[in-house]
Short mmCIF file of C-alpha atoms in Angstrom, two decimals:
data_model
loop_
_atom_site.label_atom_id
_atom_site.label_comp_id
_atom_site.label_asym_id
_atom_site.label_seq_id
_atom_site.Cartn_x
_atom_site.Cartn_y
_atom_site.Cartn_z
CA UNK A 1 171.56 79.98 169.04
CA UNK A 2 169.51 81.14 171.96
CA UNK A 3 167.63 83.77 173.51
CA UNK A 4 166.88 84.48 177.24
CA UNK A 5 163.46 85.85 178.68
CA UNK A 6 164.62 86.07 182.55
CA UNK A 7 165.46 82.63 183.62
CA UNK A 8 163.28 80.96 180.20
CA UNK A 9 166.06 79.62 177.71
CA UNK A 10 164.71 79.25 173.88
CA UNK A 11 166.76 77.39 171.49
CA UNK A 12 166.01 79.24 167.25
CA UNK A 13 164.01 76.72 165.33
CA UNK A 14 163.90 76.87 161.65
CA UNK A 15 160.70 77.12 159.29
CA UNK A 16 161.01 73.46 158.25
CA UNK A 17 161.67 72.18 162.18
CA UNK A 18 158.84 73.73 163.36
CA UNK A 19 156.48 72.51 160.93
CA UNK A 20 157.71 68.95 161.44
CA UNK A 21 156.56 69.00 165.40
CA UNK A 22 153.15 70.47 163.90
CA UNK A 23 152.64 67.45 161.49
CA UNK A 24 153.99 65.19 164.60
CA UNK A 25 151.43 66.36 167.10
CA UNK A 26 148.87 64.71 164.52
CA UNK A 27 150.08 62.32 162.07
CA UNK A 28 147.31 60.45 161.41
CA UNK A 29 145.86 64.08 160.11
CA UNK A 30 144.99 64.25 155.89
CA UNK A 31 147.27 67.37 155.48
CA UNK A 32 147.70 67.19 151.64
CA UNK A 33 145.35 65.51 148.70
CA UNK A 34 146.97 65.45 145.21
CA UNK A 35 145.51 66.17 141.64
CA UNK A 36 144.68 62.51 141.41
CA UNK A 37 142.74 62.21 144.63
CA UNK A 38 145.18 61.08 146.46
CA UNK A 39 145.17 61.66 150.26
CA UNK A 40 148.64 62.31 152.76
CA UNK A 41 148.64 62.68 156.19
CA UNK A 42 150.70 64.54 158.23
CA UNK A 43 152.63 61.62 159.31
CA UNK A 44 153.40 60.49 155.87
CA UNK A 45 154.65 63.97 154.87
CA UNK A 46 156.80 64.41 157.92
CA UNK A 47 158.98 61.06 156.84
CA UNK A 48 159.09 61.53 153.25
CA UNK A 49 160.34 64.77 154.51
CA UNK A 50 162.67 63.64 156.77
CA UNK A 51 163.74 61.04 154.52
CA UNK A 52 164.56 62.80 151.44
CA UNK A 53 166.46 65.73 153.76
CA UNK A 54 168.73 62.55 154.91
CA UNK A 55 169.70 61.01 151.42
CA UNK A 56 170.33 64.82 150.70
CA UNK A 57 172.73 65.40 153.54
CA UNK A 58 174.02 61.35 152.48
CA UNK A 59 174.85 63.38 149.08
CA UNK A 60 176.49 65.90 150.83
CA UNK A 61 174.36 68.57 150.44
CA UNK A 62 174.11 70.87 153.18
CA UNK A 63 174.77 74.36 154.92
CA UNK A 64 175.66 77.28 152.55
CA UNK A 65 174.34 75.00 149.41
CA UNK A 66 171.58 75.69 147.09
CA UNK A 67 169.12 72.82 145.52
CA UNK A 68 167.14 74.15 141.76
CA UNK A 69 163.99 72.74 141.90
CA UNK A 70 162.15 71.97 138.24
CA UNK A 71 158.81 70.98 139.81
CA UNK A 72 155.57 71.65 139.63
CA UNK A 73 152.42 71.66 141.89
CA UNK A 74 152.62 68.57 143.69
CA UNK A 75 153.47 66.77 146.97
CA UNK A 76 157.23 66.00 145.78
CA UNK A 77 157.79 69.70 144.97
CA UNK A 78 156.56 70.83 148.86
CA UNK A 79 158.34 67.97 151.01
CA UNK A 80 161.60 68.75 148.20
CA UNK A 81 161.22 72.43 149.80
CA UNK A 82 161.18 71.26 153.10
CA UNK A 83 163.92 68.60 152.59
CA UNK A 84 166.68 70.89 151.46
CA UNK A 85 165.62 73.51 154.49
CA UNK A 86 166.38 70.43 156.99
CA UNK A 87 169.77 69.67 155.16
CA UNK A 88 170.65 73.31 155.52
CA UNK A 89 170.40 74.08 151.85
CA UNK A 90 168.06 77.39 150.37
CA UNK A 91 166.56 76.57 147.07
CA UNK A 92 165.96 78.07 143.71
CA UNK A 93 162.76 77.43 142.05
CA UNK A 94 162.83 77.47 138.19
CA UNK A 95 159.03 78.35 137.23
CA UNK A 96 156.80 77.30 134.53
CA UNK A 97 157.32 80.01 131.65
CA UNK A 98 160.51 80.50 132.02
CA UNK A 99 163.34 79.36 129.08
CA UNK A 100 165.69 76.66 129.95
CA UNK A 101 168.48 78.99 128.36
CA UNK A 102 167.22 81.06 131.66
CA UNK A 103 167.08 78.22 133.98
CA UNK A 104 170.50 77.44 132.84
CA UNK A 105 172.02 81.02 133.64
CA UNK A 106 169.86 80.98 136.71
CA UNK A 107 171.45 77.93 138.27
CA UNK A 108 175.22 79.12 137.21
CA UNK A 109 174.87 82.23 138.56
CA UNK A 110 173.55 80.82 142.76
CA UNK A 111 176.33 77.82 141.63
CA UNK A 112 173.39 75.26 142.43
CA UNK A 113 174.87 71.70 144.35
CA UNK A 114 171.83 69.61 142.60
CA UNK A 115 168.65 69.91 140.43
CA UNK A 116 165.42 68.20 141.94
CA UNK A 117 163.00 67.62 138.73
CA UNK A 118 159.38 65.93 139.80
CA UNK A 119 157.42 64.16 137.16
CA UNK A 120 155.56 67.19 135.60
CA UNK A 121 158.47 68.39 134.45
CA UNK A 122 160.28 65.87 132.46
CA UNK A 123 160.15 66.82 129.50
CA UNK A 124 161.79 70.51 130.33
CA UNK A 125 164.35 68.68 132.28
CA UNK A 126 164.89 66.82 129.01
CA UNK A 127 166.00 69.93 127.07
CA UNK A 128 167.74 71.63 130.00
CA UNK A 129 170.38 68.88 130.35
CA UNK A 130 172.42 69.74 127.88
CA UNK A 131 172.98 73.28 128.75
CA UNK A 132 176.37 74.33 130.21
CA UNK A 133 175.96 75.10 134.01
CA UNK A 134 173.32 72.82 135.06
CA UNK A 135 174.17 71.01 138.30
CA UNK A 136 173.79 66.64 138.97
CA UNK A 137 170.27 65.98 138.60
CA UNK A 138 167.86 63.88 140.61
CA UNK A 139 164.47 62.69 139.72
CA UNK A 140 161.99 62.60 142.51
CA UNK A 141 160.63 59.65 140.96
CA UNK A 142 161.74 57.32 138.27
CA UNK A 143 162.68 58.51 135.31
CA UNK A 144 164.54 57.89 132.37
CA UNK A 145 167.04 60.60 132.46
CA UNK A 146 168.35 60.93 136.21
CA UNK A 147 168.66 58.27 139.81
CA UNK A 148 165.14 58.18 141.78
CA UNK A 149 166.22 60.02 145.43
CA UNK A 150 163.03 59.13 146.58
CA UNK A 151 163.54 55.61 145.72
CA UNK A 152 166.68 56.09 147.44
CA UNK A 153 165.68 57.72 150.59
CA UNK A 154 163.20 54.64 151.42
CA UNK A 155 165.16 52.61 151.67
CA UNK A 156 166.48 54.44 154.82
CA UNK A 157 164.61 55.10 157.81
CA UNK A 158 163.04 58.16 158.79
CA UNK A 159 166.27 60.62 160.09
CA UNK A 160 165.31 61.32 163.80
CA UNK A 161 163.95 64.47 164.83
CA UNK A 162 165.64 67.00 166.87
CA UNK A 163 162.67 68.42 169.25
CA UNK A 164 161.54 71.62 169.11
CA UNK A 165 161.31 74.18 171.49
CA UNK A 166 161.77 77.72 170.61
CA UNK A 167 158.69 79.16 170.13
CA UNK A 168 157.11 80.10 166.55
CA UNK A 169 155.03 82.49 165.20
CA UNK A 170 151.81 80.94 164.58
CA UNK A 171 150.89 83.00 161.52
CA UNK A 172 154.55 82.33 160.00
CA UNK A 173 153.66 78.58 160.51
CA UNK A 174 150.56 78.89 159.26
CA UNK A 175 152.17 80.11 155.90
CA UNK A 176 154.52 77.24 155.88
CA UNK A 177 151.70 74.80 156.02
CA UNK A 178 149.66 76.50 153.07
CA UNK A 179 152.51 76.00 150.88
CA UNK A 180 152.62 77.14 147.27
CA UNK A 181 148.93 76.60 146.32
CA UNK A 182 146.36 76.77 148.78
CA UNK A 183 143.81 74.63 146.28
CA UNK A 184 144.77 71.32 146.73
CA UNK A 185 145.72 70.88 150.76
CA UNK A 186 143.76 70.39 154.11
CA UNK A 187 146.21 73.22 156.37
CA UNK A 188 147.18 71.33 159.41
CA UNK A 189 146.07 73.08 162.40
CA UNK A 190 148.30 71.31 164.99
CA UNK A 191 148.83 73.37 167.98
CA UNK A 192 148.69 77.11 166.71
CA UNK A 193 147.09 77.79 169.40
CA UNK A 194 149.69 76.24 172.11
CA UNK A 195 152.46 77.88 170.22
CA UNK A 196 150.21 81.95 170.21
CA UNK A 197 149.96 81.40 174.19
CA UNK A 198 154.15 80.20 174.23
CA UNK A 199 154.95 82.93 171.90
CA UNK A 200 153.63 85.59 174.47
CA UNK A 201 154.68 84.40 177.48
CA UNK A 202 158.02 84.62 176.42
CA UNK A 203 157.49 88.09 174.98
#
C-alpha cells in the first residue's frame, strides 16, 4: 500500500514496524527495566521481538489470526504484543480480574489461533486449561504446563527487518513505546523528531 505526495512515494508502515526502526536507530539504549531491576535495551527488545514474531509465523500464525494473551506487566507481555503485530495477528488480552469461565468464552467467541501465558500468570493458566474453547497454549518461559516459544525462538536468529519508510506520527509512536504501564520503562526517544519534520513535508 502506498500513497503519493507529488513525485514522493510512501510505502504504510505498521505500529510494530515503526517502532522496530526507533529501537534500531539506538540499540544500545536501556528502553525497559523490569520489577526485578533488570535493565533491556532497545536492541535486546527489537530481537526478542523479532524473534518470537518468527517462531510465531514458523507456527503458522499470521494475517487474519488472533493470539490471547494471559500476561501480566512485564517485558514478555510487551515484545508478545509486538510479536503477533509483526506476524500479522491482532491480540486479545485476558486481564487480571476477570473469570477464566470468561476468558474461556472470550477466546471462543474471536476463535483465538494460540494462548501466550507469561510467568505471572501460571497459576490462572492452570485452571483455564481445562475449559472447552481455549486455543494451543505457549509459555513464554518454561513452564510445567505448555512448550517455552521463547526458548524456541532463540534458537533462531533474529528475522530480518524490512526497512521503514512511510512516515509515522510521532505522538502515535510515542504511545507505542510507553506501552501498557508507563512505571517501569525508560520511553525511547529515537528520532521523533526526524520522523515530526518527515511527517510534514509530506503533508
Amino acid at each position: 500500500m502506498s500513497r503519493h505526495h507529488g513525485t514522493t512515494q510512501t510505502r504504510f508502515s505498521t505500529c510494530t514496524e515503526a517502532l522496530l526502526d526507533v529501537l534500531s536507530a539506538a540499540p544500545s539504549r536501556p528502553v525497559l527495566t523490569t520489577a526485578d531491576g533488570s535493565v533491556i535495551s532497545a536492541g535486546a527488545l527489537r530481537d526478542r521481538v523479532c524473534r518470537l514474531g518468527g517462531e510465531l509465523e514458523r507456527r503458522r500464525v499470521g494475517r487474519g489470526d488472533t493470539v490471547g494473551l494471559l500476561t501480566g506487566n512485564s517485558a514478555d507481555d510487551l515484545a508478545a504484543r509486538y510479536a503477533a503485530n509483526l506476524a500479522g495477528a491482532r491480540v486479545v488480552v485476558l486481564y487480571e480480574g476477570m473469570s477464566t469461565s470468561v476468558m474461556a468464552r472470550i477466546l471462543a467467541s474471536v476463535d483465538g489461533a494460540l494462548l501466550l501465558v507469561d510467568d505471572l500468570r501460571h497459576d490462572v493458566a492452570r485452571e483455564l486449561l481445562p475449559l472447552p474453547g481455549v486455543p494451543p497454549v505457549l509459555s513464554l518461559g518454561p513452564s510445567d504446563f505448555a512448550a517455552d516459544v521463547l526458548a524456541a525462538a532463540a534458537r533462531h536468529p533474529t528475522r530480518a527487518m524490512r526497512p521503514t519508510r512511510a512516515p509515522v506520527e510521532a505522538a502515535h509512536l510515542a504511545e507505542l513505546a510507553r506501552g501498557p504501564s508507563r512505571r517501569q520503562r525508560t520511553l525511547p526517544c529515537g528520532r521523533s523528531d526526524l520522523i515530526r519534520r518527515q511527517t510534514r513535508s509530506t503533508a
